[in-house]
């Protein structure tokens, strides 16, 4: 999130979970951000962190997958 690309991005259509590798006092740890990509009226792609009811189950599945991949490293 400091200009370095994520270690991995998991996608489900317009939803994504980006896994970031970080270094701390106790070594390497991972964080995850969630986003939904949408197209603006002028055709630009943007991300939001706002999800509607029909997104939530899919976000939880992305979280489950991100958890498994972050803990496997």
PDB file of C-alpha atoms in Angstrom:
ATOM      1  CA  UNK A   1       0.000   0.000   0.000  1.00  0.00           C
ATOM      2  CA  UNK A   2       3.106   2.150  -0.148  1.00  0.00           C
ATOM      3  CA  UNK A   3       3.465   2.051  -3.950  1.00  0.00           C
ATOM      4  CA  UNK A   4       4.435  -1.609  -3.950  1.00  0.00           C
ATOM      5  CA  UNK A   5       1.937  -3.901  -5.694  1.00  0.00           C
ATOM      6  CA  UNK A   6       0.046  -6.466  -3.634  1.00  0.00           C
ATOM      7  CA  UNK A   7       1.570  -9.907  -3.194  1.00  0.00           C
ATOM      8  CA  UNK A   8      -1.603 -11.421  -4.639  1.00  0.00           C
ATOM      9  CA  UNK A   9      -5.061 -10.311  -5.741  1.00  0.00           C
ATOM     10  CA  UNK A  10      -8.009 -12.705  -5.582  1.00  0.00           C
ATOM     11  CA  UNK A  11     -10.997 -11.769  -7.755  1.00  0.00           C
ATOM     12  CA  UNK A  12     -14.671 -12.621  -7.987  1.00  0.00           C
ATOM     13  CA  UNK A  13     -16.056 -10.615 -10.903  1.00  0.00           C
ATOM     14  CA  UNK A  14     -15.955  -6.949  -9.790  1.00  0.00           C
ATOM     15  CA  UNK A  15     -14.861  -7.775  -6.233  1.00  0.00           C
ATOM     16  CA  UNK A  16     -11.247  -8.220  -5.195  1.00  0.00           C
ATOM     17  CA  UNK A  17      -9.140  -8.992  -2.164  1.00  0.00           C
ATOM     18  CA  UNK A  18      -5.568  -7.703  -2.339  1.00  0.00           C
ATOM     19  CA  UNK A  19      -3.018  -9.314  -0.035  1.00  0.00           C
ATOM     20  CA  UNK A  20      -0.098  -7.124   1.047  1.00  0.00           C
ATOM     21  CA  UNK A  21       3.173  -8.304   2.558  1.00  0.00           C
ATOM     22  CA  UNK A  22       4.537  -6.107   5.349  1.00  0.00           C
ATOM     23  CA  UNK A  23       7.615  -6.093   7.557  1.00  0.00           C
ATOM     24  CA  UNK A  24       7.346  -5.372  11.259  1.00  0.00           C
ATOM     25  CA  UNK A  25       9.408  -5.747  14.414  1.00  0.00           C
ATOM     26  CA  UNK A  26       8.397  -9.396  14.663  1.00  0.00           C
ATOM     27  CA  UNK A  27       8.973 -10.200  10.999  1.00  0.00           C
ATOM     28  CA  UNK A  28       6.732 -10.531   7.972  1.00  0.00           C
ATOM     29  CA  UNK A  29       2.952 -10.232   8.265  1.00  0.00           C
ATOM     30  CA  UNK A  30       0.112  -9.875   5.770  1.00  0.00           C
ATOM     31  CA  UNK A  31      -2.823  -7.490   5.501  1.00  0.00           C
ATOM     32  CA  UNK A  32      -5.782  -7.641   3.122  1.00  0.00           C
ATOM     33  CA  UNK A  33      -7.867  -4.911   1.524  1.00  0.00           C
ATOM     34  CA  UNK A  34     -11.224  -5.460  -0.157  1.00  0.00           C
ATOM     35  CA  UNK A  35     -12.631  -3.423  -3.039  1.00  0.00           C
ATOM     36  CA  UNK A  36     -15.392  -3.365  -5.613  1.00  0.00           C
ATOM     37  CA  UNK A  37     -14.508  -1.983  -9.057  1.00  0.00           C
ATOM     38  CA  UNK A  38     -17.133   0.021 -10.927  1.00  0.00           C
ATOM     39  CA  UNK A  39     -17.264   2.139 -14.055  1.00  0.00           C
ATOM     40  CA  UNK A  40     -18.082   5.835 -13.793  1.00  0.00           C
ATOM     41  CA  UNK A  41     -20.402   7.610 -16.212  1.00  0.00           C
ATOM     42  CA  UNK A  42     -17.379   8.843 -18.147  1.00  0.00           C
ATOM     43  CA  UNK A  43     -15.999   5.302 -18.522  1.00  0.00           C
ATOM     44  CA  UNK A  44     -13.260   5.395 -15.880  1.00  0.00           C
ATOM     45  CA  UNK A  45     -12.744   2.458 -13.545  1.00  0.00           C
ATOM     46  CA  UNK A  46     -12.755   3.227  -9.826  1.00  0.00           C
ATOM     47  CA  UNK A  47     -12.676   1.187  -6.634  1.00  0.00           C
ATOM     48  CA  UNK A  48     -14.930   1.517  -3.606  1.00  0.00           C
ATOM     49  CA  UNK A  49     -14.927  -0.178  -0.230  1.00  0.00           C
ATOM     50  CA  UNK A  50     -18.733  -0.025  -0.021  1.00  0.00           C
ATOM     51  CA  UNK A  51     -20.564  -3.309  -0.604  1.00  0.00           C
ATOM     52  CA  UNK A  52     -24.272  -4.018  -0.987  1.00  0.00           C
ATOM     53  CA  UNK A  53     -26.162  -6.944   0.549  1.00  0.00           C
ATOM     54  CA  UNK A  54     -25.660  -9.171  -2.485  1.00  0.00           C
ATOM     55  CA  UNK A  55     -21.860  -8.650  -2.298  1.00  0.00           C
ATOM     56  CA  UNK A  56     -21.416  -9.715   1.322  1.00  0.00           C
ATOM     57  CA  UNK A  57     -21.361 -13.485   0.894  1.00  0.00           C
ATOM     58  CA  UNK A  58     -18.864 -13.127  -1.950  1.00  0.00           C
ATOM     59  CA  UNK A  59     -16.704 -10.767   0.162  1.00  0.00           C
ATOM     60  CA  UNK A  60     -16.735 -13.335   2.977  1.00  0.00           C
ATOM     61  CA  UNK A  61     -15.562 -16.029   0.553  1.00  0.00           C
ATOM     62  CA  UNK A  62     -12.749 -13.759  -0.645  1.00  0.00           C
ATOM     63  CA  UNK A  63     -11.837 -13.194   3.026  1.00  0.00           C
ATOM     64  CA  UNK A  64     -11.737 -16.959   3.621  1.00  0.00           C
ATOM     65  CA  UNK A  65      -9.459 -17.449   0.616  1.00  0.00           C
ATOM     66  CA  UNK A  66      -7.204 -14.547   1.636  1.00  0.00           C
ATOM     67  CA  UNK A  67      -6.944 -15.967   5.155  1.00  0.00           C
ATOM     68  CA  UNK A  68      -5.832 -19.334   3.786  1.00  0.00           C
ATOM     69  CA  UNK A  69      -3.265 -17.811   1.452  1.00  0.00           C
ATOM     70  CA  UNK A  70      -1.894 -15.371   4.045  1.00  0.00           C
ATOM     71  CA  UNK A  71      -1.417 -18.123   6.616  1.00  0.00           C
ATOM     72  CA  UNK A  72       0.168 -20.487   4.093  1.00  0.00           C
ATOM     73  CA  UNK A  73       3.111 -18.089   3.610  1.00  0.00           C
TER      74      UNK A  73
END
